[in-house]
Amino acid sequence: MSMGFVKQMRHWPRSIHLVHGDAEARRALKVALESLAAKHGKTLKVTLPVNQPE
């Protein structure tokens, strides 16, 4: 998933589960997606599943 993918959606998702990639990259994408949503006045819950392998 990328920032561009979400920005181009006609209807933004209410939640996104980041399950692929290393933990640091998932955390950075979570922050970026939440920031993007706030900038556009959207509500978006981004979750990082706890039991994901590194």
JSON list of C-alpha atoms in Angstrom, two decimals:
[
{"chain": "A", "resi": 1, "resn": "MET", "atom": "CA", "xyz": [0.00, 0.00, 0.00]},
{"chain": "A", "resi": 2, "resn": "SER", "atom": "CA", "xyz": [1.21, 3.47, -0.71]},
{"chain": "A", "resi": 3, "resn": "MET", "atom": "CA", "xyz": [0.10, 6.97, 0.10]},
{"chain": "A", "resi": 4, "resn": "GLY", "atom": "CA", "xyz": [-0.85, 7.55, -3.54]},
{"chain": "A", "resi": 5, "resn": "PHE", "atom": "CA", "xyz": [-3.09, 4.50, -3.54]},
{"chain": "A", "resi": 6, "resn": "VAL", "atom": "CA", "xyz": [-5.14, 5.86, -0.65]},
{"chain": "A", "resi": 7, "resn": "LYS", "atom": "CA", "xyz": [-5.23, 9.43, -1.98]},
{"chain": "A", "resi": 8, "resn": "GLN", "atom": "CA", "xyz": [-6.69, 8.23, -5.29]},
{"chain": "A", "resi": 9, "resn": "MET", "atom": "CA", "xyz": [-9.54, 6.26, -3.71]},
{"chain": "A", "resi": 10, "resn": "ARG", "atom": "CA", "xyz": [-12.99, 7.64, -4.42]},
{"chain": "A", "resi": 11, "resn": "HIS", "atom": "CA", "xyz": [-14.14, 6.52, -0.96]},
{"chain": "A", "resi": 12, "resn": "TRP", "atom": "CA", "xyz": [-11.45, 6.35, 1.68]},
{"chain": "A", "resi": 13, "resn": "PRO", "atom": "CA", "xyz": [-11.42, 3.28, 3.91]},
{"chain": "A", "resi": 14, "resn": "ARG", "atom": "CA", "xyz": [-12.38, 3.64, 7.57]},
{"chain": "A", "resi": 15, "resn": "SER", "atom": "CA", "xyz": [-9.57, 1.36, 8.63]},
{"chain": "A", "resi": 16, "resn": "ILE", "atom": "CA", "xyz": [-6.37, -0.12, 7.26]},
{"chain": "A", "resi": 17, "resn": "HIS", "atom": "CA", "xyz": [-4.47, -3.11, 8.66]},
{"chain": "A", "resi": 18, "resn": "LEU", "atom": "CA", "xyz": [-0.77, -3.01, 7.84]},
{"chain": "A", "resi": 19, "resn": "VAL", "atom": "CA", "xyz": [0.42, -6.61, 7.81]},
{"chain": "A", "resi": 20, "resn": "HIS", "atom": "CA", "xyz": [3.34, -6.72, 5.35]},
{"chain": "A", "resi": 21, "resn": "GLY", "atom": "CA", "xyz": [6.83, -5.26, 5.60]},
{"chain": "A", "resi": 22, "resn": "ASP", "atom": "CA", "xyz": [9.18, -4.80, 8.50]},
{"chain": "A", "resi": 23, "resn": "ALA", "atom": "CA", "xyz": [7.93, -3.31, 11.75]},
{"chain": "A", "resi": 24, "resn": "GLU", "atom": "CA", "xyz": [9.71, 0.03, 11.36]},
{"chain": "A", "resi": 25, "resn": "ALA", "atom": "CA", "xyz": [8.31, 0.56, 7.86]},
{"chain": "A", "resi": 26, "resn": "ARG", "atom": "CA", "xyz": [4.78, -0.33, 9.01]},
{"chain": "A", "resi": 27, "resn": "ARG", "atom": "CA", "xyz": [5.01, 2.14, 11.89]},
{"chain": "A", "resi": 28, "resn": "ALA", "atom": "CA", "xyz": [6.22, 4.91, 9.57]},
{"chain": "A", "resi": 29, "resn": "LEU", "atom": "CA", "xyz": [3.43, 4.21, 7.08]},
{"chain": "A", "resi": 30, "resn": "LYS", "atom": "CA", "xyz": [0.87, 4.22, 9.91]},
{"chain": "A", "resi": 31, "resn": "VAL", "atom": "CA", "xyz": [1.98, 7.70, 10.99]},
{"chain": "A", "resi": 32, "resn": "ALA", "atom": "CA", "xyz": [2.01, 8.97, 7.40]},
{"chain": "A", "resi": 33, "resn": "LEU", "atom": "CA", "xyz": [-1.46, 7.59, 6.61]},
{"chain": "A", "resi": 34, "resn": "GLU", "atom": "CA", "xyz": [-2.97, 9.02, 9.79]},
{"chain": "A", "resi": 35, "resn": "SER", "atom": "CA", "xyz": [-1.40, 12.39, 9.03]},
{"chain": "A", "resi": 36, "resn": "LEU", "atom": "CA", "xyz": [-2.71, 12.31, 5.47]},
{"chain": "A", "resi": 37, "resn": "ALA", "atom": "CA", "xyz": [-6.22, 11.49, 6.69]},
{"chain": "A", "resi": 38, "resn": "ALA", "atom": "CA", "xyz": [-6.16, 14.31, 9.23]},
{"chain": "A", "resi": 39, "resn": "LYS", "atom": "CA", "xyz": [-4.96, 16.74, 6.56]},
{"chain": "A", "resi": 40, "resn": "HIS", "atom": "CA", "xyz": [-8.00, 15.83, 4.43]},
{"chain": "A", "resi": 41, "resn": "GLY", "atom": "CA", "xyz": [-10.45, 15.86, 7.33]},
{"chain": "A", "resi": 42, "resn": "LYS", "atom": "CA", "xyz": [-10.96, 12.09, 7.18]},
{"chain": "A", "resi": 43, "resn": "THR", "atom": "CA", "xyz": [-11.20, 9.58, 10.00]},
{"chain": "A", "resi": 44, "resn": "LEU", "atom": "CA", "xyz": [-8.87, 6.64, 9.47]},
{"chain": "A", "resi": 45, "resn": "LYS", "atom": "CA", "xyz": [-7.86, 3.93, 11.92]},
{"chain": "A", "resi": 46, "resn": "VAL", "atom": "CA", "xyz": [-4.57, 2.26, 11.01]},
{"chain": "A", "resi": 47, "resn": "THR", "atom": "CA", "xyz": [-3.73, -0.89, 12.93]},
{"chain": "A", "resi": 48, "resn": "LEU", "atom": "CA", "xyz": [-0.53, -2.89, 13.20]},
{"chain": "A", "resi": 49, "resn": "PRO", "atom": "CA", "xyz": [-1.36, -6.48, 14.17]},
{"chain": "A", "resi": 50, "resn": "VAL", "atom": "CA", "xyz": [0.68, -7.51, 17.20]},
{"chain": "A", "resi": 51, "resn": "ASN", "atom": "CA", "xyz": [1.59, -11.05, 16.19]},
{"chain": "A", "resi": 52, "resn": "GLN", "atom": "CA", "xyz": [3.17, -10.25, 12.83]},
{"chain": "A", "resi": 53, "resn": "PRO", "atom": "CA", "xyz": [6.56, -11.78, 12.08]},
{"chain": "A", "resi": 54, "resn": "GLU", "atom": "CA", "xyz": [9.39, -9.35, 11.54]}
]
